[in-house]
N, CA, C and O atoms as CSV, one atom per row, in Angstrom:
chain,resi,resn,atom,element,x,y,z
A,1,MET,N,N,1.548,47.365,28.209
A,1,MET,CA,C,1.190,48.632,27.612
A,1,MET,C,C,0.827,48.363,26.152
A,1,MET,O,O,1.511,47.612,25.457
A,2,ASN,N,N,-0.244,48.978,25.707
A,2,ASN,CA,C,-0.691,48.803,24.331
A,2,ASN,C,C,-0.601,50.119,23.573
A,2,ASN,O,O,-1.010,51.171,24.066
A,3,ILE,N,N,-0.064,50.038,22.384
A,3,ILE,CA,C,0.012,51.189,21.491
A,3,ILE,C,C,-0.512,50.754,20.125
A,3,ILE,O,O,-0.700,49.566,19.865
A,4,THR,N,N,-0.740,51.728,19.270
A,4,THR,CA,C,-1.165,51.434,17.906
A,4,THR,C,C,-0.133,52.014,16.957
A,4,THR,O,O,0.204,53.196,17.030
A,5,VAL,N,N,0.366,51.165,16.063
A,5,VAL,CA,C,1.354,51.587,15.068
A,5,VAL,C,C,0.780,51.321,13.689
A,5,VAL,O,O,0.503,50.177,13.330
A,6,ASN,N,N,0.607,52.370,12.931
A,6,ASN,CA,C,0.044,52.272,11.575
A,6,ASN,C,C,-1.252,51.461,11.551
A,6,ASN,O,O,-1.466,50.621,10.677
A,7,GLY,N,N,-2.107,51.737,12.533
A,7,GLY,CA,C,-3.425,51.118,12.579
A,7,GLY,C,C,-3.474,49.736,13.209
A,7,GLY,O,O,-4.552,49.152,13.327
A,8,LYS,N,N,-2.333,49.204,13.614
A,8,LYS,CA,C,-2.299,47.867,14.217
A,8,LYS,C,C,-1.911,47.963,15.687
A,8,LYS,O,O,-0.954,48.650,16.045
A,9,SER,N,N,-2.655,47.276,16.523
A,9,SER,CA,C,-2.390,47.268,17.952
A,9,SER,C,C,-1.147,46.438,18.256
A,9,SER,O,O,-0.941,45.365,17.689
A,10,ARG,N,N,-0.325,46.960,19.164
A,10,ARG,CA,C,0.883,46.242,19.582
A,10,ARG,C,C,0.962,46.296,21.097
A,10,ARG,O,O,0.706,47.330,21.714
A,11,ALA,N,N,1.322,45.164,21.683
A,11,ALA,CA,C,1.529,45.104,23.126
A,11,ALA,C,C,3.023,45.198,23.403
A,11,ALA,O,O,3.814,44.447,22.831
A,12,LEU,N,N,3.401,46.102,24.263
A,12,LEU,CA,C,4.804,46.259,24.653
A,12,LEU,C,C,4.966,45.762,26.077
A,12,LEU,O,O,4.163,46.086,26.951
A,13,GLU,N,N,6.010,44.974,26.307
A,13,GLU,CA,C,6.241,44.456,27.648
A,13,GLU,C,C,6.905,45.479,28.559
A,13,GLU,O,O,6.789,45.405,29.783
A,14,ALA,N,N,7.598,46.426,27.954
A,14,ALA,CA,C,8.276,47.447,28.745
A,14,ALA,C,C,8.101,48.791,28.054
A,14,ALA,O,O,7.816,48.864,26.858
A,15,ALA,N,N,8.278,49.850,28.831
A,15,ALA,CA,C,8.193,51.186,28.255
A,15,ALA,C,C,9.371,51.396,27.307
A,15,ALA,O,O,10.507,51.040,27.620
A,16,LEU,N,N,9.088,51.967,26.168
A,16,LEU,CA,C,10.119,52.243,25.165
A,16,LEU,C,C,10.064,53.699,24.764
A,16,LEU,O,O,9.046,54.372,24.926
A,17,THR,N,N,11.179,54.171,24.239
A,17,THR,CA,C,11.159,55.461,23.564
A,17,THR,C,C,10.778,55.213,22.109
A,17,THR,O,O,10.754,54.072,21.647
A,18,VAL,N,N,10.484,56.278,21.406
A,18,VAL,CA,C,10.173,56.134,19.981
A,18,VAL,C,C,11.371,55.533,19.254
A,18,VAL,O,O,11.200,54.677,18.385
A,19,GLU,N,N,12.567,55.966,19.596
A,19,GLU,CA,C,13.767,55.431,18.945
A,19,GLU,C,C,13.894,53.933,19.187
A,19,GLU,O,O,14.204,53.186,18.259
A,20,GLN,N,N,13.665,53.487,20.399
A,20,GLN,CA,C,13.748,52.064,20.717
A,20,GLN,C,C,12.682,51.271,19.967
A,20,GLN,O,O,12.939,50.159,19.508
A,21,LEU,N,N,11.498,51.840,19.845
A,21,LEU,CA,C,10.446,51.154,19.093
A,21,LEU,C,C,10.846,51.007,17.637
A,21,LEU,O,O,10.696,49.933,17.055
A,22,LEU,N,N,11.356,52.083,17.044
A,22,LEU,CA,C,11.760,52.011,15.638
A,22,LEU,C,C,12.842,50.959,15.442
A,22,LEU,O,O,12.809,50.203,14.472
A,23,GLU,N,N,13.798,50.910,16.359
A,23,GLU,CA,C,14.862,49.906,16.277
A,23,GLU,C,C,14.284,48.496,16.386
A,23,GLU,O,O,14.712,47.588,15.673
A,24,SER,N,N,13.316,48.318,17.275
A,24,SER,CA,C,12.711,46.984,17.435
A,24,SER,C,C,11.927,46.567,16.191
A,24,SER,O,O,11.737,45.379,15.931
A,25,LEU,N,N,11.478,47.558,15.433
A,25,LEU,CA,C,10.765,47.275,14.183
A,25,LEU,C,C,11.718,47.122,13.006
A,25,LEU,O,O,11.294,46.841,11.884
A,26,GLY,N,N,13.017,47.311,13.271
A,26,GLY,CA,C,14.016,47.174,12.214
A,26,GLY,C,C,14.057,48.369,11.275
A,26,GLY,O,O,14.476,48.243,10.125
A,27,LEU,N,N,13.625,49.528,11.761
A,27,LEU,CA,C,13.594,50.733,10.928
A,27,LEU,C,C,14.754,51.650,11.271
A,27,LEU,O,O,15.108,51.804,12.440
A,28,GLU,N,N,15.339,52.253,10.263
A,28,GLU,CA,C,16.408,53.217,10.464
A,28,GLU,C,C,15.786,54.577,10.759
A,28,GLU,O,O,14.948,55.064,10.000
A,29,THR,N,N,16.200,55.183,11.863
A,29,THR,CA,C,15.589,56.446,12.271
A,29,THR,C,C,15.821,57.566,11.263
A,29,THR,O,O,15.062,58.534,11.222
A,30,GLU,N,N,16.857,57.437,10.460
A,30,GLU,CA,C,17.152,58.476,9.474
A,30,GLU,C,C,16.208,58.417,8.282
A,30,GLU,O,O,16.142,59.363,7.497
A,31,ARG,N,N,15.485,57.329,8.140
A,31,ARG,CA,C,14.648,57.136,6.948
A,31,ARG,C,C,13.156,57.066,7.248
A,31,ARG,O,O,12.387,56.518,6.458
A,32,VAL,N,N,12.743,57.621,8.391
A,32,VAL,CA,C,11.322,57.564,8.723
A,32,VAL,C,C,10.824,58.932,9.190
A,32,VAL,O,O,11.596,59.775,9.650
A,33,ALA,N,N,9.533,59.121,9.060
A,33,ALA,CA,C,8.827,60.251,9.661
A,33,ALA,C,C,7.817,59.648,10.625
A,33,ALA,O,O,7.190,58.632,10.325
A,34,VAL,N,N,7.663,60.279,11.786
A,34,VAL,CA,C,6.786,59.726,12.813
A,34,VAL,C,C,5.766,60.769,13.252
A,34,VAL,O,O,6.103,61.921,13.526
A,35,GLU,N,N,4.515,60.335,13.312
A,35,GLU,CA,C,3.446,61.142,13.885
A,35,GLU,C,C,3.012,60.431,15.151
A,35,GLU,O,O,2.667,59.250,15.119
A,36,LEU,N,N,3.028,61.148,16.267
A,36,LEU,CA,C,2.630,60.585,17.555
A,36,LEU,C,C,1.400,61.325,18.045
A,36,LEU,O,O,1.452,62.524,18.319
A,37,ASN,N,N,0.311,60.615,18.151
A,37,ASN,CA,C,-0.957,61.209,18.606
A,37,ASN,C,C,-1.297,62.473,17.813
A,37,ASN,O,O,-1.692,63.497,18.370
A,38,ARG,N,N,-1.128,62.363,16.494
A,38,ARG,CA,C,-1.482,63.411,15.530
A,38,ARG,C,C,-0.527,64.606,15.506
A,38,ARG,O,O,-0.821,65.616,14.866
A,39,ASP,N,N,0.602,64.502,16.188
A,39,ASP,CA,C,1.632,65.540,16.137
A,39,ASP,C,C,2.879,64.966,15.481
A,39,ASP,O,O,3.321,63.865,15.808
A,40,ILE,N,N,3.437,65.730,14.551
A,40,ILE,CA,C,4.680,65.304,13.920
A,40,ILE,C,C,5.791,65.370,14.958
A,40,ILE,O,O,5.946,66.368,15.661
A,41,LEU,N,N,6.552,64.302,15.039
A,41,LEU,CA,C,7.658,64.225,15.998
A,41,LEU,C,C,8.969,64.418,15.242
A,41,LEU,O,O,9.280,63.653,14.330
A,42,THR,N,N,9.726,65.426,15.614
A,42,THR,CA,C,10.995,65.641,14.932
A,42,THR,C,C,11.975,64.532,15.313
A,42,THR,O,O,11.916,63.974,16.409
A,43,ARG,N,N,12.867,64.231,14.388
A,43,ARG,CA,C,13.838,63.147,14.591
A,43,ARG,C,C,14.659,63.371,15.856
A,43,ARG,O,O,15.013,62.412,16.542
A,44,SER,N,N,14.961,64.621,16.170
A,44,SER,CA,C,15.784,64.923,17.346
A,44,SER,C,C,15.085,64.537,18.653
A,44,SER,O,O,15.732,64.452,19.697
A,45,ARG,N,N,13.773,64.305,18.603
A,45,ARG,CA,C,13.033,63.946,19.817
A,45,ARG,C,C,12.747,62.448,19.934
A,45,ARG,O,O,12.150,62.017,20.921
A,46,PHE,N,N,13.159,61.652,18.956
A,46,PHE,CA,C,12.881,60.209,18.997
A,46,PHE,C,C,13.441,59.574,20.276
A,46,PHE,O,O,12.747,58.795,20.929
A,47,ALA,N,N,14.678,59.895,20.637
A,47,ALA,CA,C,15.332,59.244,21.775
A,47,ALA,C,C,14.791,59.711,23.123
A,47,ALA,O,O,14.894,58.989,24.115
A,48,GLU,N,N,14.227,60.891,23.166
A,48,GLU,CA,C,13.756,61.440,24.446
A,48,GLU,C,C,12.256,61.270,24.668
A,48,GLU,O,O,11.751,61.572,25.749
A,49,THR,N,N,11.546,60.792,23.657
A,49,THR,CA,C,10.090,60.671,23.771
A,49,THR,C,C,9.705,59.253,24.159
A,49,THR,O,O,9.875,58.311,23.385
A,50,SER,N,N,9.185,59.118,25.369
A,50,SER,CA,C,8.742,57.807,25.853
A,50,SER,C,C,7.305,57.559,25.414
A,50,SER,O,O,6.482,58.473,25.369
A,51,LEU,N,N,7.030,56.321,25.098
A,51,LEU,CA,C,5.682,55.942,24.697
A,51,LEU,C,C,4.837,55.657,25.929
A,51,LEU,O,O,5.340,55.199,26.954
A,52,SER,N,N,3.547,55.936,25.808
A,52,SER,CA,C,2.604,55.702,26.895
A,52,SER,C,C,1.472,54.816,26.398
A,52,SER,O,O,1.208,54.729,25.199
A,53,ASP,N,N,0.815,54.167,27.338
A,53,ASP,CA,C,-0.310,53.306,26.994
A,53,ASP,C,C,-1.349,54.107,26.208
A,53,ASP,O,O,-1.734,55.209,26.601
A,54,GLY,N,N,-1.785,53.539,25.108
A,54,GLY,CA,C,-2.802,54.184,24.285
A,54,GLY,C,C,-2.262,55.099,23.205
A,54,GLY,O,O,-3.036,55.640,22.416
A,55,ASP,N,N,-0.952,55.286,23.149
A,55,ASP,CA,C,-0.381,56.142,22.102
A,55,ASP,C,C,-0.685,55.579,20.724
A,55,ASP,O,O,-0.769,54.367,20.526
A,56,VAL,N,N,-0.846,56.496,19.779
A,56,VAL,CA,C,-1.099,56.118,18.393
A,56,VAL,C,C,0.005,56.721,17.531
A,56,VAL,O,O,0.214,57.935,17.530
A,57,LEU,N,N,0.704,55.864,16.802
A,57,LEU,CA,C,1.805,56.310,15.951
A,57,LEU,C,C,1.517,55.976,14.498
A,57,LEU,O,O,0.937,54.940,14.174
A,58,GLU,N,N,1.936,56.874,13.647
A,58,GLU,CA,C,1.980,56.605,12.216
A,58,GLU,C,C,3.439,56.731,11.830
A,58,GLU,O,O,4.061,57.766,12.070
A,59,VAL,N,N,3.979,55.705,11.247
A,59,VAL,CA,C,5.381,55.688,10.856
A,59,VAL,C,C,5.445,55.539,9.339
A,59,VAL,O,O,4.918,54.586,8.765
A,60,ILE,N,N,6.096,56.492,8.719
A,60,ILE,CA,C,6.254,56.455,7.265
A,60,ILE,C,C,7.725,56.261,6.965
A,60,ILE,O,O,8.580,57.017,7.428
A,61,GLN,N,N,8.001,55.236,6.184
A,61,GLN,CA,C,9.380,54.920,5.832
A,61,GLN,C,C,9.658,55.407,4.421
A,61,GLN,O,O,8.896,55.129,3.495
A,62,PHE,N,N,10.750,56.133,4.265
A,62,PHE,CA,C,11.146,56.615,2.954
A,62,PHE,C,C,11.943,55.525,2.246
A,62,PHE,O,O,12.833,54.904,2.827
A,63,VAL,N,N,11.609,55.311,1.002
A,63,VAL,CA,C,12.278,54.286,0.218
A,63,VAL,C,C,12.851,54.936,-1.033
A,63,VAL,O,O,12.139,55.616,-1.772
A,64,GLY,N,N,14.127,54.725,-1.259
A,64,GLY,CA,C,14.760,55.259,-2.453
A,64,GLY,C,C,14.651,54.284,-3.602
A,64,GLY,O,O,14.353,53.104,-3.415
A,65,GLY,N,N,14.887,54.774,-4.743
A,65,GLY,CA,C,14.836,53.892,-5.888
A,65,GLY,C,C,14.660,54.689,-7.164
A,65,GLY,O,O,14.534,55.913,-7.128
A,66,GLY,N,N,14.651,54.036,-8.224
A,66,GLY,CA,C,14.501,54.755,-9.465
A,66,GLY,C,C,13.792,53.962,-10.511
A,66,GLY,O,O,13.591,54.448,-11.624
């Protein structure tokens, strides 16, 4: 299955949820915003939303600092 994350194509060997994908990317779900196929995905739906072939995600990571 192929998806696009932040403009880069990625091949997945197995179906994942958005939460599983974020974990595989080393991202904390509490610190990201996700757009899936041009729709904002609320954090509460990360674990229940399965990815499909051809999905396009934009993942924005919040970074603190001063």
